[in-house]
Coordinates of C-alpha atoms and ligand atoms in Angstrom, one line a residue:
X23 CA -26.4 9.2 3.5
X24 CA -27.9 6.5 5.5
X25 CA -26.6 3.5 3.9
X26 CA -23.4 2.4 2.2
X27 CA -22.1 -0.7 0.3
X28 CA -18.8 -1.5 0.3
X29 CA -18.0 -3.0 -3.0
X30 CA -14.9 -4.7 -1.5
X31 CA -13.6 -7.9 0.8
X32 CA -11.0 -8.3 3.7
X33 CA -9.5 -5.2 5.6
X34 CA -10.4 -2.2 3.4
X35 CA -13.9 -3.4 4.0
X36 CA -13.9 -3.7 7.6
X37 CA -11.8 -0.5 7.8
X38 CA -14.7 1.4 5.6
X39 CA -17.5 -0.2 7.3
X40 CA -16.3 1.0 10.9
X41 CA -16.2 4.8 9.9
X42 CA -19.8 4.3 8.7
X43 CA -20.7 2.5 12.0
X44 CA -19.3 5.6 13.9
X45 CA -21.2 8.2 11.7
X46 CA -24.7 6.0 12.2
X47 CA -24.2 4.7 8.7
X48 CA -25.9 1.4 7.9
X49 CA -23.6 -0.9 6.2
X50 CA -24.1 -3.8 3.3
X51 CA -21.2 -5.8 2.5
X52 CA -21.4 -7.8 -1.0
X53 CA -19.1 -11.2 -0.9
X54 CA -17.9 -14.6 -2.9
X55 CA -18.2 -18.2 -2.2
X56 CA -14.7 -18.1 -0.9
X57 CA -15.6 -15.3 1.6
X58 CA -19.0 -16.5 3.4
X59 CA -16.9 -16.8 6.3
X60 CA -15.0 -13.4 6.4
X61 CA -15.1 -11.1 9.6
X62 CA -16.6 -8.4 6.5
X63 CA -19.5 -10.2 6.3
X64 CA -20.5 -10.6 9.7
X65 CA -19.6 -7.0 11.0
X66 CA -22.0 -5.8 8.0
X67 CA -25.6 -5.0 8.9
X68 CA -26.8 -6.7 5.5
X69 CA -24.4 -9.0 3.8
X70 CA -25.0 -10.5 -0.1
X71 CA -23.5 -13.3 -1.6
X72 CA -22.6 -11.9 -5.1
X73 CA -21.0 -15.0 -7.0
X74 CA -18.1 -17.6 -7.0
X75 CA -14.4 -16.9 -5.8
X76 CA -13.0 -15.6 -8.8
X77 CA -13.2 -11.8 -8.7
X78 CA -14.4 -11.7 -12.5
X79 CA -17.4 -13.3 -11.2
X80 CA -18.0 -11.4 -7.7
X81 CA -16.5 -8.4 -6.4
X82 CA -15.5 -7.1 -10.4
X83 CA -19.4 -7.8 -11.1
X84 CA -20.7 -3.9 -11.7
X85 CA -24.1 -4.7 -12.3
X86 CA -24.5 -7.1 -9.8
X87 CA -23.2 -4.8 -7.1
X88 CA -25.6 -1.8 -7.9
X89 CA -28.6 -4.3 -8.7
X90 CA -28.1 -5.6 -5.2
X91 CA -27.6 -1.6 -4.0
X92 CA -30.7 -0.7 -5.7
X93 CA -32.7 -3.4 -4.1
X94 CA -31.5 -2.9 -0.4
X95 CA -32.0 0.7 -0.5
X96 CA -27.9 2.0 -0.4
X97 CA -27.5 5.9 -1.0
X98 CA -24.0 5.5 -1.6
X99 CA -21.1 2.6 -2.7
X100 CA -17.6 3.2 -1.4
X101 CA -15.1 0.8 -3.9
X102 CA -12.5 0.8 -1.4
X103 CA -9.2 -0.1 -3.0
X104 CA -8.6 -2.3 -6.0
X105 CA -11.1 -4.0 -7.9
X106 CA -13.9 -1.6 -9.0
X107 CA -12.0 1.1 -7.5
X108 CA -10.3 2.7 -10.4
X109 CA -13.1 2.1 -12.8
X110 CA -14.7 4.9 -14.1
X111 CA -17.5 3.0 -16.0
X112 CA -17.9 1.8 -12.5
X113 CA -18.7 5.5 -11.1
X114 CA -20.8 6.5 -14.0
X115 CA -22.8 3.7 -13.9
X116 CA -22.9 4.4 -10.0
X117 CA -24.8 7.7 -10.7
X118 CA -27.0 6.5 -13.4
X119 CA -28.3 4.4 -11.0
X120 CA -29.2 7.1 -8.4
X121 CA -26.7 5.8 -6.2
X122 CA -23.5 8.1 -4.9
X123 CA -20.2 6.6 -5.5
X124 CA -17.8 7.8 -3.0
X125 CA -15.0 8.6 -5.0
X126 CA -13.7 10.5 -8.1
X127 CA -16.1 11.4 -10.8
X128 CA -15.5 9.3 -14.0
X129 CA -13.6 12.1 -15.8
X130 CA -10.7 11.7 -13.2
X131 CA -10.7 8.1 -13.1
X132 CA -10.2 7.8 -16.9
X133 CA -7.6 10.9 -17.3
X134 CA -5.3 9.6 -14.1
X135 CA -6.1 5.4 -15.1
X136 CA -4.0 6.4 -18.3
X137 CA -0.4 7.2 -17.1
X138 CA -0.3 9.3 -20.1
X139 CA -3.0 11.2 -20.0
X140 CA -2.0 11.6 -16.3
X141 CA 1.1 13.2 -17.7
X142 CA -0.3 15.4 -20.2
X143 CA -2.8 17.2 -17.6
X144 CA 0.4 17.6 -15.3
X145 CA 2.1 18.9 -17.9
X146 CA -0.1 21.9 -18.3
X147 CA 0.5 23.1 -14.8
X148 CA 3.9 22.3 -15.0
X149 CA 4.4 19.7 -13.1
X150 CA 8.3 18.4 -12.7
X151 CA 7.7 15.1 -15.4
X152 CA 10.7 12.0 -15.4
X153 CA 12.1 12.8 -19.4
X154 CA 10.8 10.2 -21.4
X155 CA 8.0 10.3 -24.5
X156 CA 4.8 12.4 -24.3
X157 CA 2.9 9.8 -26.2
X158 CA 2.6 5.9 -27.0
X159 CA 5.4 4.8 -28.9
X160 CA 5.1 2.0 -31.2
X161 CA 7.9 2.4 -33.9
X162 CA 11.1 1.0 -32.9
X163 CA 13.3 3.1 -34.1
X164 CA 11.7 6.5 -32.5
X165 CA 11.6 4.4 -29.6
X166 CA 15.6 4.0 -29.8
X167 CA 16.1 7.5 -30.8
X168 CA 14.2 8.3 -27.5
X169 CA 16.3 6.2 -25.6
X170 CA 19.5 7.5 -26.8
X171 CA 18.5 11.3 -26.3
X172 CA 17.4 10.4 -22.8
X173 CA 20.2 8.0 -21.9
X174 CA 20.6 4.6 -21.0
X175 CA 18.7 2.8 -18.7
X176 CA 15.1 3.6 -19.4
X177 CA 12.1 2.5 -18.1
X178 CA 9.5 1.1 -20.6
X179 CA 6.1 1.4 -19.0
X180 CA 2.3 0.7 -19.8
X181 CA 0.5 3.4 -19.8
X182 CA -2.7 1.4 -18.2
X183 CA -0.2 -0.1 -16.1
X184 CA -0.9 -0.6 -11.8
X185 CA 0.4 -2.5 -9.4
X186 CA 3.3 -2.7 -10.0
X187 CA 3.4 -4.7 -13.2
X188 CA 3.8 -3.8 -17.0
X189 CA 7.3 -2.2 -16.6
X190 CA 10.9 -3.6 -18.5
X191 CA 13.9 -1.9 -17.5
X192 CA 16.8 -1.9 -20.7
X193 CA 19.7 -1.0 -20.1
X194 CA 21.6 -1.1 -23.4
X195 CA 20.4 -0.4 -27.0
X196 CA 20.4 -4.2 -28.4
X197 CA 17.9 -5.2 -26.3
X198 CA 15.2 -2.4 -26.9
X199 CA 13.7 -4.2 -29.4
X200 CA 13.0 -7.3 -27.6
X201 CA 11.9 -6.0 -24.7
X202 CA 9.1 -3.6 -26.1
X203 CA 8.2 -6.5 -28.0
X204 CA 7.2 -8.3 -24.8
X205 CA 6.4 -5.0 -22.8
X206 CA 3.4 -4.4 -25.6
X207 CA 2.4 -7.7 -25.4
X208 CA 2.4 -8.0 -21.4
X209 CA 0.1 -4.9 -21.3
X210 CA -2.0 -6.1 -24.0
X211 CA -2.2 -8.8 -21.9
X212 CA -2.8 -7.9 -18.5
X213 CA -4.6 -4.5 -19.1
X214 CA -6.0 -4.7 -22.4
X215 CA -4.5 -1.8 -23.4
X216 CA -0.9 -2.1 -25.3
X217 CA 0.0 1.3 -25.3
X218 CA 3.4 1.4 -23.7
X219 CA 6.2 4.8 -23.3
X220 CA 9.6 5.5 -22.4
X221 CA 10.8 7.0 -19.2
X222 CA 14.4 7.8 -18.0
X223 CA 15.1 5.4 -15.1
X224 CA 15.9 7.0 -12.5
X225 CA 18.9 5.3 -10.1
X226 CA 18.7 5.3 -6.2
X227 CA 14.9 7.1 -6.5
X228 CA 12.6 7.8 -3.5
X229 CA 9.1 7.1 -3.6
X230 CA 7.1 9.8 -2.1
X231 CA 3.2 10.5 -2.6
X232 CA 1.0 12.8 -1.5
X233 CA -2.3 12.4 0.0
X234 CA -4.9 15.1 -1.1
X235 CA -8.9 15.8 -0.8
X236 CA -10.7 17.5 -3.1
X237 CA -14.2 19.1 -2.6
X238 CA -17.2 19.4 -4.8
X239 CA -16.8 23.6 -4.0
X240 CA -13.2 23.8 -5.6
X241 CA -11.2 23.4 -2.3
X242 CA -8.5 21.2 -2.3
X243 CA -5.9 20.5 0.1
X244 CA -3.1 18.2 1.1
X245 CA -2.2 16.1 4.1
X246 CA 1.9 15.6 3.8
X247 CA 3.5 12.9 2.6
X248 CA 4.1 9.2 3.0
X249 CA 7.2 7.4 1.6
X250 CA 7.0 3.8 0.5
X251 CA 10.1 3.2 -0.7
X252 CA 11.2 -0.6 1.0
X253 CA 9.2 -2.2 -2.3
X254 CA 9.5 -5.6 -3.4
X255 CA 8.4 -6.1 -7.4
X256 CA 7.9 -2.5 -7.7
X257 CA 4.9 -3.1 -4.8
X258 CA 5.1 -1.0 -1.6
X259 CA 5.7 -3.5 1.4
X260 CA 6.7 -0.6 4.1
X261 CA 5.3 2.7 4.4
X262 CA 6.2 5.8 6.8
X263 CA 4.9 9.5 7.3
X264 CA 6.7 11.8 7.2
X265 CA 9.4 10.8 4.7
X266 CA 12.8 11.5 6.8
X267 CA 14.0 13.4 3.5
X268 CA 11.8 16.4 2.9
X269 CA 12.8 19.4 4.1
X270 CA 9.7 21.6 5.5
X271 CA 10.1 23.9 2.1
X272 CA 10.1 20.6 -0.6
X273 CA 7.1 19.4 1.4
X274 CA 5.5 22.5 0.7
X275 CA 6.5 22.4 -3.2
X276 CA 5.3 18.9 -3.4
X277 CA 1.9 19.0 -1.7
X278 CA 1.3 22.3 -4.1
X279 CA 2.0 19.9 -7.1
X280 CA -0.2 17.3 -6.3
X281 CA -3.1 20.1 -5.2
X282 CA -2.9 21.2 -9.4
X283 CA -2.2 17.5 -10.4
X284 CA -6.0 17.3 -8.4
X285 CA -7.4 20.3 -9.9
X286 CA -6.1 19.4 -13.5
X287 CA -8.6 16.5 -13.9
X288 CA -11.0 18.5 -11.4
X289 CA -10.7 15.6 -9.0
X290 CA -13.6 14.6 -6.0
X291 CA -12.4 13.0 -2.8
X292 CA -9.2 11.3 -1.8
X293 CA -6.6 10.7 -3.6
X294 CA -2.5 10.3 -3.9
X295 CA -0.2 11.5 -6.2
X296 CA 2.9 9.6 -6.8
X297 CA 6.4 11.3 -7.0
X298 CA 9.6 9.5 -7.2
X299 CA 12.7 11.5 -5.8
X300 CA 15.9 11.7 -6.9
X301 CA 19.3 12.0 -5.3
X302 CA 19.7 15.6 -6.4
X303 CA 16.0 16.0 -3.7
X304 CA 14.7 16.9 -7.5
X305 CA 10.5 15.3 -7.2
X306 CA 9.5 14.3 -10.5
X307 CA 5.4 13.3 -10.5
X308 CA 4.3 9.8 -11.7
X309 CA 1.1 8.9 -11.5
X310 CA -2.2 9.5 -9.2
X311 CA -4.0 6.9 -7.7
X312 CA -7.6 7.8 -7.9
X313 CA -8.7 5.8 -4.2
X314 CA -8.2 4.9 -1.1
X315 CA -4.5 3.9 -0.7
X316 CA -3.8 0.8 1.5
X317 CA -1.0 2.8 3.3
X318 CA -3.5 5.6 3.8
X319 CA -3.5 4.7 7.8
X320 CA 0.0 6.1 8.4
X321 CA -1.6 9.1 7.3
X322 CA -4.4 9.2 9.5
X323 CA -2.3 8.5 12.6
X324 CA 0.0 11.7 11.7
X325 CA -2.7 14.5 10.8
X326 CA -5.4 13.0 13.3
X327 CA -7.5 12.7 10.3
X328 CA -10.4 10.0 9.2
X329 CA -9.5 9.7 5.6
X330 CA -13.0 7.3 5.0
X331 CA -15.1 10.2 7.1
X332 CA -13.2 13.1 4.5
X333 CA -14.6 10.6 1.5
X334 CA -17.7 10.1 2.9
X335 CA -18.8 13.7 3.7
X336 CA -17.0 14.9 0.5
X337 CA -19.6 12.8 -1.2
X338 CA -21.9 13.7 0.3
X339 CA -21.5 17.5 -1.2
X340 CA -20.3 19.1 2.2
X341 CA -17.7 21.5 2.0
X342 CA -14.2 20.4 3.7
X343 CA -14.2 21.6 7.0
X344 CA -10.5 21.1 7.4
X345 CA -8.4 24.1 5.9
X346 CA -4.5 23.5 4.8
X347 CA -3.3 25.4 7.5
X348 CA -5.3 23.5 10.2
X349 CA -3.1 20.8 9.4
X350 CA 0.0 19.5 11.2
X351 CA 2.7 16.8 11.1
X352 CA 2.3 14.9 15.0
X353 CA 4.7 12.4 15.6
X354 CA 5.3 9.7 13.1
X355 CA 3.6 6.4 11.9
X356 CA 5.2 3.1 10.0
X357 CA 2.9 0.7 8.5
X358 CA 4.2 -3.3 7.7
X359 CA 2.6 -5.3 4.9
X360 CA 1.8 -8.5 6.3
X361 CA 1.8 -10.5 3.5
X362 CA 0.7 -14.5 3.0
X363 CA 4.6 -14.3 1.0
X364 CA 7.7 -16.5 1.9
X365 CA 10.6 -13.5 1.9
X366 CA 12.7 -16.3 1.4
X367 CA 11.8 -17.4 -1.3
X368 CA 11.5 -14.5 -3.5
X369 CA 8.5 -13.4 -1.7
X370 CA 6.2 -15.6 -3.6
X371 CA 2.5 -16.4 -2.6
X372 CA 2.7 -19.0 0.6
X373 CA -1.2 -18.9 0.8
X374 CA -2.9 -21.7 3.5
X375 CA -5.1 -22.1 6.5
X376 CA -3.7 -19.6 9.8
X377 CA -3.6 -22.2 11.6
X378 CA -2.6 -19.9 14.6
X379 CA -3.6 -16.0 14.4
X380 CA -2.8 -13.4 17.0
X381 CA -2.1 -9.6 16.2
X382 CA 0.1 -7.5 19.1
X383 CA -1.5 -5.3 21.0
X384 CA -1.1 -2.0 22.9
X385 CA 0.3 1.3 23.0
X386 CA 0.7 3.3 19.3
X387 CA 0.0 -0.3 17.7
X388 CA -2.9 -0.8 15.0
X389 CA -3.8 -3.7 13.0
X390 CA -6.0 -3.7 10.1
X391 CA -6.8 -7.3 9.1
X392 CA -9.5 -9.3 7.5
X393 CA -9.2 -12.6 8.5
X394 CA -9.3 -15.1 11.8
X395 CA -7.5 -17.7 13.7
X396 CA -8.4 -21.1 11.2
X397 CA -9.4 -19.3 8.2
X398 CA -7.3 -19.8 4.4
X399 CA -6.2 -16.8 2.4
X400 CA -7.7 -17.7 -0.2
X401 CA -5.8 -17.9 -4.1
X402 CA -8.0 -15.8 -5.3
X403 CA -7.2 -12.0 -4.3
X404 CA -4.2 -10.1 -3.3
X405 CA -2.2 -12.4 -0.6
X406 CA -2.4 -9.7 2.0
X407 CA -3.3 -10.7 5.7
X408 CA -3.0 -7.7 7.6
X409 CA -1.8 -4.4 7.6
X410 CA 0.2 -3.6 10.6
X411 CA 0.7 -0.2 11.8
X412 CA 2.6 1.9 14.9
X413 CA 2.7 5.3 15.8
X414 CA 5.2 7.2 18.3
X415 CA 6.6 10.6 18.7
X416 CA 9.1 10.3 16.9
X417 CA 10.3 8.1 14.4
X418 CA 12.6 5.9 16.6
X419 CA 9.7 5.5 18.7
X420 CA 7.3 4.4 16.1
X421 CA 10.5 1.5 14.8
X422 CA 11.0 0.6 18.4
X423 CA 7.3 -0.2 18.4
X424 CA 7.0 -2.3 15.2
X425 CA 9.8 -4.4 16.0
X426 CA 8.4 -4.8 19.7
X427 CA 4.5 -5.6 17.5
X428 CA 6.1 -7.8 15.2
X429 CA 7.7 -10.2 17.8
X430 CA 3.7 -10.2 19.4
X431 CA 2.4 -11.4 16.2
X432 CA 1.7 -15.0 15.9
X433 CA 1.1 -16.3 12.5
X434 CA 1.2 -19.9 12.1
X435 CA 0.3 -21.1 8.6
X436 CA 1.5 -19.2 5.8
X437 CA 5.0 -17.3 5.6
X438 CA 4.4 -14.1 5.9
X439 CA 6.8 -10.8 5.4
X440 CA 6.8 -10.1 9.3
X441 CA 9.9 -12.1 9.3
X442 CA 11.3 -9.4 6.8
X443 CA 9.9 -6.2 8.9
X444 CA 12.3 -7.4 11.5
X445 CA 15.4 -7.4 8.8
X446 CA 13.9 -3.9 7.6
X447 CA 13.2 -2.2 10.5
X448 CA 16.6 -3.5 12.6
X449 CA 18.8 -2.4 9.3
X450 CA 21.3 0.5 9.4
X451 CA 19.8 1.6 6.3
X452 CA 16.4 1.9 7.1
X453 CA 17.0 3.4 10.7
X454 CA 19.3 6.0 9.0
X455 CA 17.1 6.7 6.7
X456 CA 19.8 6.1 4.1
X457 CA 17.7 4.0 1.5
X458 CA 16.0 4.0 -1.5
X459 CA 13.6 1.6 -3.8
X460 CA 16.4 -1.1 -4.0
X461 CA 16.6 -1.4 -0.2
X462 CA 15.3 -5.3 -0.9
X463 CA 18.0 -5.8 -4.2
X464 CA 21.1 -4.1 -1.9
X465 CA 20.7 -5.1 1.4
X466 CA 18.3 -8.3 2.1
X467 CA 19.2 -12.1 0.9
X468 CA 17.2 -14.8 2.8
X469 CA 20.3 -16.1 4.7
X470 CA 19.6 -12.5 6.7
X471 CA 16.2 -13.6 7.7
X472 CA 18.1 -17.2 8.7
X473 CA 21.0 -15.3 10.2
X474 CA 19.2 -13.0 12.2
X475 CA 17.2 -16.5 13.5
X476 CA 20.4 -17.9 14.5
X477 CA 21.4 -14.9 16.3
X478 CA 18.5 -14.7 18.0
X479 CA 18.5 -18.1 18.8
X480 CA 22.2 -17.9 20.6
X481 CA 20.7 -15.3 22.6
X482 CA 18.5 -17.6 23.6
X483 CA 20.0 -20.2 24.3
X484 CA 22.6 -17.9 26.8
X485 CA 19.8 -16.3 28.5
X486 CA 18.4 -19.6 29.3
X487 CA 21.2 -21.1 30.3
X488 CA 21.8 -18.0 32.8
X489 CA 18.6 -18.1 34.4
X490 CA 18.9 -22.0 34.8
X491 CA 22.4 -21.0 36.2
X492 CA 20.9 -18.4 38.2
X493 CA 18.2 -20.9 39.4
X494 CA 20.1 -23.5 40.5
X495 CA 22.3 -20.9 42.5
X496 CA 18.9 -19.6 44.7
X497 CA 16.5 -22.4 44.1
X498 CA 13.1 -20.2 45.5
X499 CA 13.4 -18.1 42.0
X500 CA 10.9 -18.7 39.7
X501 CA 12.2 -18.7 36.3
X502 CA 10.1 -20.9 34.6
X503 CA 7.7 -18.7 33.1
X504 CA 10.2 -16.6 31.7
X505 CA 11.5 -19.7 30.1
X506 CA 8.9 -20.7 28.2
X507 CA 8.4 -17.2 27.2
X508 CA 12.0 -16.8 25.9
X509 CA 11.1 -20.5 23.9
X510 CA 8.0 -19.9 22.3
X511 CA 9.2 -16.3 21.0
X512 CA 12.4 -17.9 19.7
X513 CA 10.3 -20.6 17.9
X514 CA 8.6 -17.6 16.7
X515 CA 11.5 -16.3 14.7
X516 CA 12.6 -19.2 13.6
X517 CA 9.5 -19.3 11.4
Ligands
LIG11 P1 -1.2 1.2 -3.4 O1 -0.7 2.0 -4.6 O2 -2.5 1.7 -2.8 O3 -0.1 1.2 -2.3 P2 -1.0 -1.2 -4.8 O4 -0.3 -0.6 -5.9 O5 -0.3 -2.3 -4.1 O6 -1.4 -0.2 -3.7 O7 -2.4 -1.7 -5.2 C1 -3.5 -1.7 -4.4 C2 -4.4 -2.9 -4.7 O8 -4.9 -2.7 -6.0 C3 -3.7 -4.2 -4.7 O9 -4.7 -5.1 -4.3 C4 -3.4 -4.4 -6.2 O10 -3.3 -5.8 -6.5 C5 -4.5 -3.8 -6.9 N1 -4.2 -3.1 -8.1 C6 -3.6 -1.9 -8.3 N2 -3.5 -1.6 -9.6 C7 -4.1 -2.6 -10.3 C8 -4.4 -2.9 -11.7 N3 -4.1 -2.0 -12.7 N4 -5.0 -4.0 -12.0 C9 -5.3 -4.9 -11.0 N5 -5.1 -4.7 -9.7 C10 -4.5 -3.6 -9.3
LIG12 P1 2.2 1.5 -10.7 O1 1.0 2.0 -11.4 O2 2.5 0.1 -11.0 O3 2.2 1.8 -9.2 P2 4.3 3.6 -10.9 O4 4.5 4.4 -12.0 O5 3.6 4.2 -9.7 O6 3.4 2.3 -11.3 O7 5.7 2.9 -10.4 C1 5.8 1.9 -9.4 C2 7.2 1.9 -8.9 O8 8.1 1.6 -9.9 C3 7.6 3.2 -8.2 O9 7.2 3.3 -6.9 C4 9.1 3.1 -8.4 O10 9.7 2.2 -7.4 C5 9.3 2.4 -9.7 N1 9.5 3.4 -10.8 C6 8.5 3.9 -11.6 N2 9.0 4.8 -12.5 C7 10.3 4.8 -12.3 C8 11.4 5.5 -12.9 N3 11.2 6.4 -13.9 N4 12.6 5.3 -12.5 C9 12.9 4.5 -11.5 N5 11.9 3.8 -10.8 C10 10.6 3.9 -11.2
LIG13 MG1 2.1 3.6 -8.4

């Protein structure tokens, strides 16, 4: 492969494009109106303007994207995440073209893009399943009969259903009806596709996924675990590897499941199967994402492995090179969401110009952005700014280290969910490791993100008033710097 485009905008496309720099890959990026000023665009070695801002009319464009493939010469297209990403008219049409898609083959996409399907492949390698229906339920009164066998609350779900949206949790017969009224409606809606089912839903769960590759010669393998469960909206906003949970023998069980969850739908490339885990450590599989995953870095920094370089040579029909027993657990990695979101205010778009933009630096700290100082998020696309990422040798390490990277972050502009890392990552429940997907519902309110302003600001204001103590005591000490340091951090947080 000599060429790739990446079918894709922001970080995921600057984060593909540098692993195809490093492999002496050429790169084309594709882009929108909005986007003509993007760091994607100018890292690119060939860059195409494919349409106005609104994704239906750029980066969700199939035919526009492989015309302009065709005509610059591109061996391959890597969809990143997103988007075209889970479309497996996308990777057909891919290969009728001529062109390699570097991803799953269209048979995978469309079996794990179905939540039901997903469950029916899993099913025959007997994969632990939450209890709920087998199929699409439509009638009512089945649909209550379900419930009851199950038990109160349940989980209504669309089975095209992503990102978080198309789920209604009841929690008493009476109000079944309505809400799979508006749960078949909402999917029809949003996905096209108003097919919902009934799960149990499960209190105080875990969410847990496994990342796996998949050759084109049968051998599959996992690389551990990653446990997202600080969500907000049933969306991931903090990530870790390894999950402080698993024990060394559940690991094992899990990454076996999602190996035969990949071989059931005779997967190619990287993907992650989704797990949620119960207080009783019982793992009961979800769904697979058939892509890159946007927490995939935490990943990378505990197995030493170049998940984009795994997709791209998998593509490419080599063999993996990396056998299951190669691979170790080294220290531990947290990744931060930096959203364009106001935490306090239900974390709700807060999109705008950055008027100021400065990512931390050093030791064990990587950020994975799209954007630059004076640049607008645009309305567009997903609000996310940045993905912010630390690594240490052990997991007290790697929080020390995101705390210490999110106090070097300078956003000015937008609210962003830094604000809310520092709640997370200073919070007994997180440090414990005592938490599960209602970490946000239990323990955060925005008067925390004020309180732990004000507190910081008292702190402040002491140690200033020490060191002018201290300074008018022995008059030759220079303080001042540290002053203005202590200042511009504290106007920082109050943000
Ligand atoms: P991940 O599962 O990789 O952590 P998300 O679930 O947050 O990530 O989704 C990744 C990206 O894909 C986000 O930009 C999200 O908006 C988008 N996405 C995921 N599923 C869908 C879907 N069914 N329809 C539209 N966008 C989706
Ligand atoms: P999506 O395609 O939107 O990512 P998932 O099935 O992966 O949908 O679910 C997203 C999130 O919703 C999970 O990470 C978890 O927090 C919650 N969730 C899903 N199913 C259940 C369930 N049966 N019980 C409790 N929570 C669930
Ligand atoms: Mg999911």
């Amino acid at each position: 492969m000599k060429k790739i485009l990446v079918a894709n905008r922001g970080e995921i496309a600057m984060r593909v494009m540098r692993t195809c720099k490093e492999m002496g890959i050429k790169t084309v990026a594709v882009f929108s109106e909005a986007d003509r000023l993007s760091p994607h665009v100018r890292f690119a070695d060939e860059a195409v303007c494919i349409g106005p801002a609104p994704s239906n009319q750029s980066y969700l464009c199939a035919d526009k994207i492989i015309e302009v493939a065709k005509k610059l010469g591109v061996d391959g297209i890597h969809p990143g995440y997103g988007f075209l990403s889970e479309n497996a008219d996308f990777s057909q049409a891919v290969s009728e073209a001529g062109l390699t898609f570097i991803g799953p083959r269209p048979h995978a996409i469309r079996v794990m893009g179905s939540k039901l399907a997903a469950k029916e492949a899993a099913r025959s390698y007997n994969i632990p399943l939450v209890p709920g229906t087998e199929s699409a339920v439509s009638d009512i009164e089945e649909a209550k009969s379900v419930a009851r066998e199950i038990g109160y609350p349940i989980l209504i779900k669309a089975s095209a259903g992503g990102g978080g949206k198309g789920m209604r949790i009841v929690e008493r017969d009476e109000d079944l009806d309505e809400q799979m009224g508006r749960a078949v409606s909402e999917a029809l809606n949003a996905f096209g596709d108003g097919s919902v089912f009934i799960e149990k839903y499960v209190s105080s769960p875990r969410h847990i996924e496994i990342q796996v590759l998949a050759d084109a010669h049968g051998n599959v393998i996992h690389l551990f675990e990653r446990e997202c469960s600080v969500q907000r909206r049933h969306q991931k906003v903090i990530e870790e590897a390894p999950s402080v949970i698993l024990s060394p023998e559940i690991r094992e069980a899990m990454g076996k499941c999602a190996c035969d969850v990949a071989r059931s739908c005779d997967y190619l490339g990287a993907g992650t199967c989704e797990f949620i885990f119960d207080e009783q450590n019982n793992f009961y599989f979800l769904e697979m994402n058939t892509r890159l995953q946007v927490e995939h870095p935490v990943t990378e920094l505990i197995t030493g492995v170049d998940l984009v370089r795994q997709q791209i040579l998998i593509a490419m029909g080599q063999p993996l090179s990396i056998k299951q027993e190669d691979l170790k657990i080294i220290g531990h990695a947290i990744q931060l969401r930096v959203y364009a979101e106001d935490p306090s205010n239900n974390f709700l778009p807060s999109i705008g110009k950055l008027q100021t933009y400065r990512a931390p630096k050093g030791v064990g700290v990587r950020v994975d952005d799209g954007y630059e100082e004076g640049m607008d998020i645009p309305i567009y696309y997903d609000p996310m700014i940045a993905k912010l990422i630390t690594y240490g040798k052990d997991r007290n390490e790697a929080i020390a280290r995101i705390i210490r990277a999110i106090d070097e972050y300078e956003i000015d502009g937008p609210s962003t969910t830094l604000s809310f890392g520092t709640f997370a990552f200073r919070h007994e429940a997180f440090v414990s490791g005592n938490f599960d997907t209602h970490f946000v519902k239990k323990h955060f309110s925005p008067e925390k993100l004020e309180q732990g302003s004000e507190d910081e600001a008292k702190v402040a204001a002491m140690l200033i008033a020490q060191l002018l103590e201290k300074r008018q005591k022995s008059p030759k000490l220079s303080t001042s710097s540290n002053i203005v340091q202590i200042k511009s951090n504290w106007k920082n947080r109050a943000k």
